[in-house]
Amino acid sequence: MPNLCIYFQAHQPNRLKPYSFFDIGRDPFYEADDLNRDILNKVSDKCYVPATKLMLELVKRHPEFHIAFSLSGVFIEQAEHHRPDVVELFQELVATGNVELISETYYHSLCYRHSGKEFARQVQLHADKLKSVFGIERPRVFRHTELIYFNELAHFVEGLGFEGMLAEGVPAMLDGRTANGVYQAPNVQSLKTLTRNCILSDDIAFRFADPNWPEHPLSAKKYAEWIAREPGDVVNVFIDYETIGEHKWEDTGIFDFWYHLPEAMADEGVRFITPSEVVDTCSVLGTYDVHAPTSWADTAKDLSAWKGNTMQTEATKKILTLEAKVKAIDCPDLLHQWSKMQTSDHFYYMCTKGDADGDVHSYFNPYPSPYEGYMYFMNALSDLQIRVDRLSEAGS
Amino acid sequence: MLGWEFPPIINGGLGIACLGMGKALSKHVDLSFILPKVDPSFVVDRVQLTGLDHLPLEQVRQITQELAAPSETLYETFAEVDRIEADLLPYGAIEETKGRREIARTETATKTLPPSRAAAAQIRYATESLPAFAAGELYGDDVHEKVTAFRKASAILADSRDFDLIHVHDWMTFPAGVAIKQHTGKPLVVHVHSLSYDRAGPDSRGWIFDVEKSGMEAADLVIPVSEYTGTIVTGHYGIDPAKVVPIHNGAEPVETYRTEKAFPEKLVLFLGRLTAQKGPEFFLEIAAKVLKENRNVRFVMAGTGEKLKPLIEYGAYHDVGDRFHFTGFLNKQKVNELLSMTDVYCMPSVSEPFGLSALEAAQYGIPAVISKQSGVAEVLTRALQADYWDVDLMAHHIATLLNDDKEYQHAVNASLEDQKNCTWEAAAERIVEAYESHLELSVID
């Protein structure tokens, strides 16, 4: 009988406004403040507030109910600014002791390949944020943006002091082995890798409300039975928090599903454990050897959601290569603004894939097409370059 | 005159040219325009405008009756016909039509009548639309039907009028001109602003090519807007050079100004529809070449069209996205703002009958680097030129203007001087001369 490890990701990017050529050199503000506020409000009303209240109720009614969250730094920042009530609910939930917060890069970014130093800075910044908002010490478990994972990164993350790291359980990498447990990269000392069970996670994240799915509607009881029948030590169900109420609206029965889940699990004898408990209790099943980066995004489960076309590769490269110049200028606001433009969503919006992946990308895209996403980003980037150059000259 | 576009209802340069030419020509001749659509609130002194969407009721009834009578279709007037379904757009990017129209409206806003006079004009002219022109775009899917209806209706309207010659503009009006000539025996002048050769390349064949060729063959005088287009008329279309008289377009003088750029780099501008004819890919390659040597320059591609998305990706591929900017469609005010900060204008058109935009840029004192395959190259004779495909030379020209201040100032002065000669008045005088020399008409001033 496996245990169940549930982790929710909550994140909101700072979407850019339609920043035109005519704004370059004139307008140092790149973000669509109204849009970002409106989306945060909408998602708060549909998900963050009611779902977190539900979690609080579940924790109270079922002391054995344990879950984990990763809250991106930019999300916490937006919520502090526009929705303090959301922050308070999370604080209350974390204070119950039933919730583990895990670590990520503050800006939900993709900078590791370019700069380990910048990556480490963002991880530390996120830890500092968690400490100041939730009063917790540095998390023991790390997850990278959209569950990006590969050996080299695992080694680096271990070097930052983490004991566990989350990863997509990519079938090709598991090579027939179960995702339900912990593995280890070949190049680490002791860091444990928790592999996501993509089928049981996507049953909730994607198929839950699909009337064409033979298992629809999915009840908590049925789901608990599936979990109980799984092999392995722990079933890792990792999903977006926004699944509850936003990606899947209330009328799909998603709240009802979660409301009954702890009870259904108890009936089946399944225990809830957090990622740290997994690290402490589960022994390593084997080597998980991932050379090229994997992620939980798209059907390709690689970096193609952010680096799949020339627009994305150019944009990511050009924002990251500003690092040395930006850091040479002692201006916290500029550093923050530059860092926010590293948020992976900017590049996600530039994706030109079709089919089901394309549908998911366009669901999230605030722009008419990936091309606008690219144009606005590059125009804003051009302005940032100019400001950085001006400030560099002024300083020298 | 028979026209297809006329301000404020315009799609591209044709309407602008018809207005400029019409105004200047009306000082020499009595001028009457028949157009598919007019805006009754827009009046031009001494030019009578008749829109098939604003006709007196009885005329509409009469024309509709005659149109209903079975007769040959457009093509059958001059050729044997096999029918194939096709979806053709005469000037490419239809998506722009709406936006373009909006510019036109703002542009002409100062010229429109006050409401009371506009209302009076409406009562005088507009009572009913010919069904074919009641709705839809001038260049929609049904352009063939519209061209046919325009031919028949114009011929009927011309019957009741007194005139000495027929002057038509581009292929949409050629069949109508030919029909009126057949009815009345009056001489026919066809004005060539743009050919299917320009828009679709030398291999283009089809009904538009045929309409163009037969129209020019039937004409007594063919006026291409440049020597360049003249060579296509006589060479590609095989028209008798004896009746071909190229006359350059003019440009309405505009009030120009300069704006301080908000960034330190120089600015090179491309302005036009993003279609193969305008050579936007060449501009991108030119930009990539210039940027390899000099990062202190920004390139702007203003306009939209079916090539926008591929061009954006191509720009990213060339790694120039932070120096090469797309603006999408811009209204006239934004275009002027852009011109006011531009340092070099680049027009690498594959085939450009005239190229008014380069002349407009010259009015702003912007030196142009233009393709030899353009009519405006004959006017801006001292502008740096290259074959449209010669991106190395184009890039060299741009680099020269950007790096060499003396050369740059020289080019600015040259373009300011060159454009001074390009007036509609001069064009109108040449047109009148051509009427007199080729049609044996005496036009009294």
Short mmCIF file of N, CA and C in Angstrom, two decimals, chain A residues 390-396:
data_model
loop_
_atom_site.label_atom_id
_atom_site.label_comp_id
_atom_site.label_asym_id
_atom_site.label_seq_id
_atom_site.Cartn_x
_atom_site.Cartn_y
_atom_site.Cartn_z
N ARG A 390 22.61 53.11 -20.28
CA ARG A 390 22.67 54.48 -19.76
C ARG A 390 23.17 54.50 -18.32
N LEU A 391 22.63 53.57 -17.52
CA LEU A 391 23.03 53.53 -16.11
C LEU A 391 24.49 53.09 -15.98
N SER A 392 24.92 52.18 -16.87
CA SER A 392 26.32 51.75 -16.83
C SER A 392 27.24 52.92 -17.12
N GLU A 393 26.86 53.68 -18.16
CA GLU A 393 27.69 54.83 -18.53
C GLU A 393 27.72 55.87 -17.41
N ALA A 394 26.55 56.09 -16.82
CA ALA A 394 26.47 57.09 -15.75
C ALA A 394 27.34 56.68 -14.57
N GLY A 395 27.41 55.35 -14.33
CA GLY A 395 28.17 54.87 -13.19
C GLY A 395 29.66 54.84 -13.41
N SER A 396 30.05 54.77 -14.68
CA SER A 396 31.49 54.59 -14.94
C SER A 396 32.21 55.92 -15.10
#
